[in-house]
XYZ file of C-alpha atoms in Angstrom:
341
model
C 37.832 14.200 6.624
C 33.857 15.027 6.254
C 32.837 11.341 6.393
C 31.083 8.692 8.401
C 33.101 6.085 10.149
C 31.885 2.616 10.325
C 32.214 0.543 13.310
C 30.210 -2.207 12.456
C 27.727 -2.972 9.023
C 25.289 -5.834 8.297
C 26.529 -8.495 5.309
C 24.438 -6.509 2.692
C 25.523 -3.209 3.352
C 26.992 -1.145 -0.158
C 26.891 2.312 -1.776
C 24.741 2.686 -4.318
C 23.155 5.131 -6.606
C 21.006 4.942 -9.914
C 23.407 2.414 -11.528
C 25.347 2.892 -14.869
C 23.149 2.736 -17.692
C 24.908 2.494 -21.408
C 26.977 -0.536 -20.730
C 24.392 -3.188 -21.585
C 26.439 -4.076 -25.070
C 29.887 -4.604 -23.113
C 28.336 -6.909 -20.586
C 27.347 -4.802 -17.530
C 23.824 -4.251 -16.400
C 22.591 -1.010 -15.116
C 23.040 -1.651 -11.474
C 22.139 0.493 -8.563
C 20.008 0.946 -6.165
C 16.844 -2.114 -5.385
C 14.601 0.588 -4.599
C 15.054 3.706 -7.027
C 12.085 5.202 -5.582
C 13.828 5.241 -2.186
C 16.492 6.851 -3.277
C 14.591 9.683 -5.056
C 12.538 10.189 -1.486
C 15.828 10.335 0.135
C 16.976 13.298 -2.398
C 13.616 15.120 -1.998
C 14.205 14.922 1.804
C 17.699 16.649 1.479
C 16.614 19.079 -0.809
C 19.559 17.550 -3.401
C 20.191 15.573 -6.552
C 18.661 11.694 -7.032
C 21.993 11.307 -8.644
C 24.243 11.206 -5.198
C 25.233 8.016 -3.561
C 23.461 6.194 -0.949
C 23.804 3.542 1.664
C 21.812 0.497 0.671
C 20.990 -2.040 3.766
C 19.519 -5.641 3.356
C 17.879 -6.797 6.609
C 20.012 -4.532 9.129
C 22.135 -1.866 9.035
C 24.915 -1.130 11.311
C 26.491 1.543 13.386
C 28.359 4.772 12.171
C 30.043 7.871 13.540
C 29.816 11.324 12.373
C 33.287 12.991 11.503
C 31.398 16.395 10.974
C 27.817 17.705 11.406
C 25.954 16.005 8.893
C 22.425 15.652 7.522
C 21.015 12.250 6.716
C 17.543 10.725 5.746
C 16.248 7.428 6.146
C 13.737 5.917 3.699
C 12.815 2.314 1.972
C 12.093 -0.288 4.445
C 11.919 0.973 8.071
C 14.871 -0.154 10.095
C 15.176 0.789 13.755
C 17.030 3.788 13.973
C 18.744 5.788 16.960
C 21.206 8.664 17.216
C 23.441 8.188 20.558
C 20.534 5.993 21.938
C 17.838 8.583 21.224
C 15.132 6.900 18.293
C 14.692 8.578 15.287
C 12.308 8.594 13.006
C 12.156 6.856 9.618
C 11.005 8.296 5.951
C 12.368 11.721 7.361
C 15.670 13.681 7.831
C 17.811 14.745 10.724
C 20.775 16.184 12.141
C 23.556 14.022 13.208
C 26.261 16.186 15.514
C 30.181 15.572 14.680
C 30.588 12.756 17.060
C 27.673 11.282 17.037
C 26.526 7.389 16.563
C 23.939 6.440 14.373
C 22.353 2.999 14.923
C 20.727 1.364 12.450
C 19.097 -2.208 13.189
C 17.008 -4.946 12.148
C 14.153 -4.198 9.738
C 10.771 -3.830 10.448
C 8.879 -3.726 7.125
C 10.490 -4.260 3.766
C 13.854 -5.344 2.921
C 16.365 -2.843 1.531
C 16.415 0.260 3.411
C 18.509 3.461 2.835
C 20.594 6.036 4.856
C 21.064 9.272 2.479
C 23.496 12.022 3.572
C 23.609 15.497 2.783
C 26.469 15.948 0.030
C 25.964 12.011 -0.821
C 28.851 9.415 -0.308
C 32.068 10.725 -2.136
C 33.466 7.254 -3.085
C 35.377 6.457 -5.919
C 33.790 6.636 -9.242
C 34.069 4.071 -11.717
C 32.101 3.862 -15.404
C 30.660 6.959 -14.470
C 28.684 5.838 -11.501
C 29.425 4.855 -7.740
C 27.300 2.198 -7.609
C 28.437 -1.321 -6.085
C 28.162 -3.658 -8.414
C 29.119 -7.131 -6.646
C 28.888 -9.492 -9.340
C 30.522 -7.142 -12.133
C 33.592 -6.748 -9.282
C 32.461 -2.939 -8.985
C 32.719 -1.953 -5.401
C 32.871 -4.000 -2.378
C 30.676 -3.951 0.485
C 30.924 -1.789 3.656
C 32.825 -3.251 6.652
C 34.051 -2.096 9.938
C 36.378 0.276 9.807
C 35.716 1.604 6.521
C 35.101 5.260 6.678
C 32.810 6.815 3.734
C 33.730 10.201 2.497
C 30.800 12.752 2.043
C 30.366 15.564 -0.377
C 30.082 18.812 0.651
C 26.725 19.612 1.662
C 24.746 22.955 0.132
C 21.882 23.132 2.347
C 20.990 22.993 6.522
C 17.296 21.786 6.320
C 16.375 18.990 8.486
C 13.532 17.415 10.136
C 11.095 16.793 7.113
C 9.554 14.009 6.565
C 7.400 12.192 3.586
C 4.135 10.160 3.505
C 5.311 6.253 3.098
C 3.412 4.431 0.402
C 2.235 0.753 -0.020
C 5.563 -1.082 -1.890
C 6.608 -2.636 1.411
C 3.445 -5.184 1.628
C 3.271 -7.325 -1.581
C 0.361 -6.450 -3.782
C -0.229 -6.307 -7.496
C 2.591 -5.765 -9.755
C 2.127 -4.552 -13.733
C 3.361 -6.613 -16.377
C 3.740 -5.938 -19.808
C 4.569 -8.561 -22.691
C 7.809 -10.127 -23.359
C 9.746 -11.056 -26.036
C 8.527 -15.012 -25.281
C 5.183 -14.368 -23.840
C 3.208 -15.131 -27.025
C 5.003 -18.430 -27.270
C 3.353 -19.550 -23.629
C -0.246 -21.036 -24.113
C -3.021 -18.786 -23.214
C -4.176 -20.863 -20.641
C -0.917 -21.080 -19.102
C -0.810 -16.956 -18.992
C -3.923 -16.796 -17.404
C -3.092 -19.178 -14.737
C -0.131 -17.058 -13.907
C -1.974 -14.191 -13.889
C -4.524 -15.772 -11.263
C -1.674 -17.091 -9.213
C -1.222 -15.758 -5.932
C 2.800 -15.966 -5.566
C 5.162 -15.859 -2.176
C 8.428 -14.177 -2.505
C 10.669 -17.089 -1.606
C 13.491 -16.404 0.657
C 15.985 -17.570 -2.136
C 16.490 -13.899 -3.258
C 19.414 -11.511 -3.797
C 20.494 -8.561 -6.193
C 20.370 -10.586 -9.127
C 16.791 -12.197 -8.912
C 13.862 -12.938 -6.624
C 12.409 -16.456 -6.531
C 8.420 -16.283 -7.116
C 7.041 -19.857 -4.986
C 3.123 -20.740 -5.895
C 1.012 -23.801 -4.543
C 0.282 -26.203 -7.762
C 1.785 -26.635 -10.726
C 4.884 -24.541 -12.619
C 4.488 -22.728 -15.616
C 6.539 -24.331 -17.632
C 5.924 -24.545 -21.729
C 7.459 -27.119 -23.954
C 7.818 -24.895 -27.193
C 9.333 -21.708 -25.291
C 12.067 -23.826 -24.011
C 14.197 -23.958 -27.138
C 15.025 -20.341 -27.306
C 18.502 -18.843 -27.939
C 19.994 -16.918 -25.464
C 19.137 -13.187 -25.547
C 19.389 -9.592 -24.243
C 17.623 -9.922 -20.365
C 16.873 -6.341 -18.549
C 15.724 -5.947 -14.862
C 11.934 -6.593 -14.038
C 11.993 -9.517 -16.784
C 10.420 -12.594 -15.426
C 12.301 -15.923 -16.442
C 10.298 -19.139 -16.405
C 13.397 -22.225 -15.448
C 13.145 -25.932 -16.857
C 10.935 -26.573 -13.616
C 8.055 -23.839 -14.276
C 9.445 -21.181 -11.540
C 9.331 -17.837 -12.180
C 12.527 -15.505 -11.189
C 12.231 -12.071 -11.439
C 15.211 -10.106 -12.802
C 16.219 -7.680 -10.112
C 19.204 -4.794 -10.498
C 22.361 -6.953 -11.181
C 20.898 -9.160 -13.252
C 22.837 -11.244 -16.139
C 22.641 -9.291 -19.444
C 21.657 -12.309 -21.669
C 19.711 -15.457 -20.702
C 18.450 -18.559 -22.384
C 14.983 -19.164 -20.288
C 11.612 -17.589 -21.801
C 10.173 -15.022 -20.093
C 6.484 -14.602 -19.674
C 6.453 -10.795 -19.111
C 8.659 -8.060 -17.314
C 7.406 -6.074 -14.765
C 7.064 -2.322 -15.191
C 10.062 -0.289 -13.582
C 8.030 1.651 -11.207
C 6.755 -1.627 -9.807
C 10.110 -3.658 -9.471
C 10.851 -1.831 -5.858
C 7.344 -3.785 -4.968
C 8.756 -6.795 -6.166
C 12.377 -5.968 -4.549
C 10.937 -4.857 -1.033
C 8.873 -7.842 -0.104
C 9.598 -9.892 2.941
C 10.157 -13.435 1.878
C 6.508 -14.999 2.304
C 4.515 -12.153 1.026
C 1.925 -12.433 -1.358
C 2.333 -10.974 -4.735
C 0.539 -10.912 -7.917
C 0.967 -10.080 -11.646
C -1.423 -8.231 -13.628
C -0.649 -8.265 -17.660
C -1.247 -4.900 -19.042
C -0.406 -3.598 -22.754
C 2.426 -1.660 -23.846
C 0.509 1.408 -24.215
C -0.779 1.150 -20.803
C 2.395 0.464 -19.522
C 4.001 3.284 -20.705
C 0.912 5.684 -19.761
C 1.865 3.562 -15.819
C 5.156 4.574 -15.943
C 4.876 8.296 -17.253
C 2.869 8.783 -14.346
C 5.227 6.838 -11.693
C 7.842 9.353 -13.355
C 5.881 12.374 -12.929
C 5.555 11.439 -9.155
C 8.819 10.909 -8.422
C 9.610 14.476 -9.957
C 6.827 15.819 -7.594
C 8.305 14.238 -4.369
C 10.515 17.663 -3.312
C 6.857 19.089 -3.267
C 5.472 16.403 -0.905
C 8.233 16.936 1.772
C 6.441 18.552 5.148
C 8.002 19.159 8.501
C 7.848 16.313 10.930
C 6.661 19.017 13.648
C 4.530 21.844 11.876
C 4.958 25.194 12.756
C 1.319 26.930 13.755
C 1.850 30.106 11.942
C 2.717 28.880 8.639
C -0.341 26.081 8.570
C -2.711 27.847 6.192
C -4.820 24.510 6.461
C -5.254 25.858 10.356
C -8.699 25.860 10.791
C -9.299 22.549 8.964
C -7.579 20.692 12.085
C -9.977 19.964 15.290
C -7.626 21.807 17.946
C -10.546 21.014 20.498
C -12.019 17.677 21.485
C -15.042 18.716 23.730
C -15.510 21.197 26.185
C -16.837 21.667 29.840
C -18.725 24.443 31.584
C -16.338 26.592 34.108
C -19.830 26.609 36.130
C -19.933 23.136 36.310
C -20.306 21.707 40.089
C -17.911 19.241 40.277
C -15.077 20.866 38.193
C -12.808 21.369 41.525
C -13.355 17.640 42.785
C -10.383 14.978 42.406
C -10.568 11.802 40.422
C-alpha cells in the first residue's frame, strides 16, 4: 500500500483538511486545520489541491517511514526535521525515497506544524471530509503502528520553497463587531483594544485563553444573554472578564457575550502564537473586514505563483544581473598574491 508508516507520534498529531462546512445547524462546527493558510501553502509547494488531507502536529511530530517513493512538504510552525539523519528545510517540498525515515521533532517557532504528501492522505471520509474532530467523535489521533494511506500523486516536482510570513510571532489581530459588541461599554471596548494580551498556556483546538494584566472585561448588562450560535474567531468574555478566542473545534452555541470576532484570515496568527506571545486586538468595521478578508483570499490564490526553487538554476534566472555575484576584486599583479596567510 502506498502510505506512511507511523513509528511514533506526538500527543496532538491528527489528519486534518479544510473541514466540514454546512453542518452548523446540526451541531457540528467546520473543524479542519487550525492554520488554514499552512494547508494552502503545502498545496502550492506540491502543486495540488488545498482540499487534500494533511497531518497536523502540535508541539512535536514523530517518526514516519515511506512505503513507496513520496513527495512531502512541511509548512506552519517550524519544527526540526530530517530524513535518515539528514536535516531538511521547512516551508519547502522534498522527495522521500521508499524505506526512508522522516523524523519531525519539537517546534522551534509557532505551535502547529503540517506534513503534506503528494496525493494527500487518503484516510476514511466521514461527512464529506477526512478532518479529525475529536470533540464530536470524528476520527482519532495518529498513533504508533498506524499506516496512513496516501492517494495517487500526479506530479514529480520537489525542491520548492515559499517565503515564511510573520504569523508565528504574535502581533495585531483584526476584529469585527459581534452580536454583543455594542452591549459592552465603550470604555471597556477601548481598554480591550489598548490591552497587550498574552497567549495563555491553557489552549486547545476549541479555544485559546487570553491573559493580561489589570482588571477583566466583564460587563454586567452583557451577562444575561440567551445562548445562541457561535463561530470560530468569536471572542467570548467569561464571567470573570477573561477573553477566550474560539477556534476550529469550538461548540456551536454559547451563552457568554462576545466582544468581537477575529477575521478568518487572522485566526492563524492566534493559533500559531506560542504560549506567552504578545497579541493585540484591533477593531475594524464590517466593510473594512470584508476587504481585508477578500485580499487575504486573493493572496492564497497566488501562493502557487510565489513558489520558488530551493536551489536556483542560473540558466533560468531572468533577474541574474540584479544579484551581486562578485564581492570585491584583487589585481593579478598584486605583489603579495602568492604569499601565505
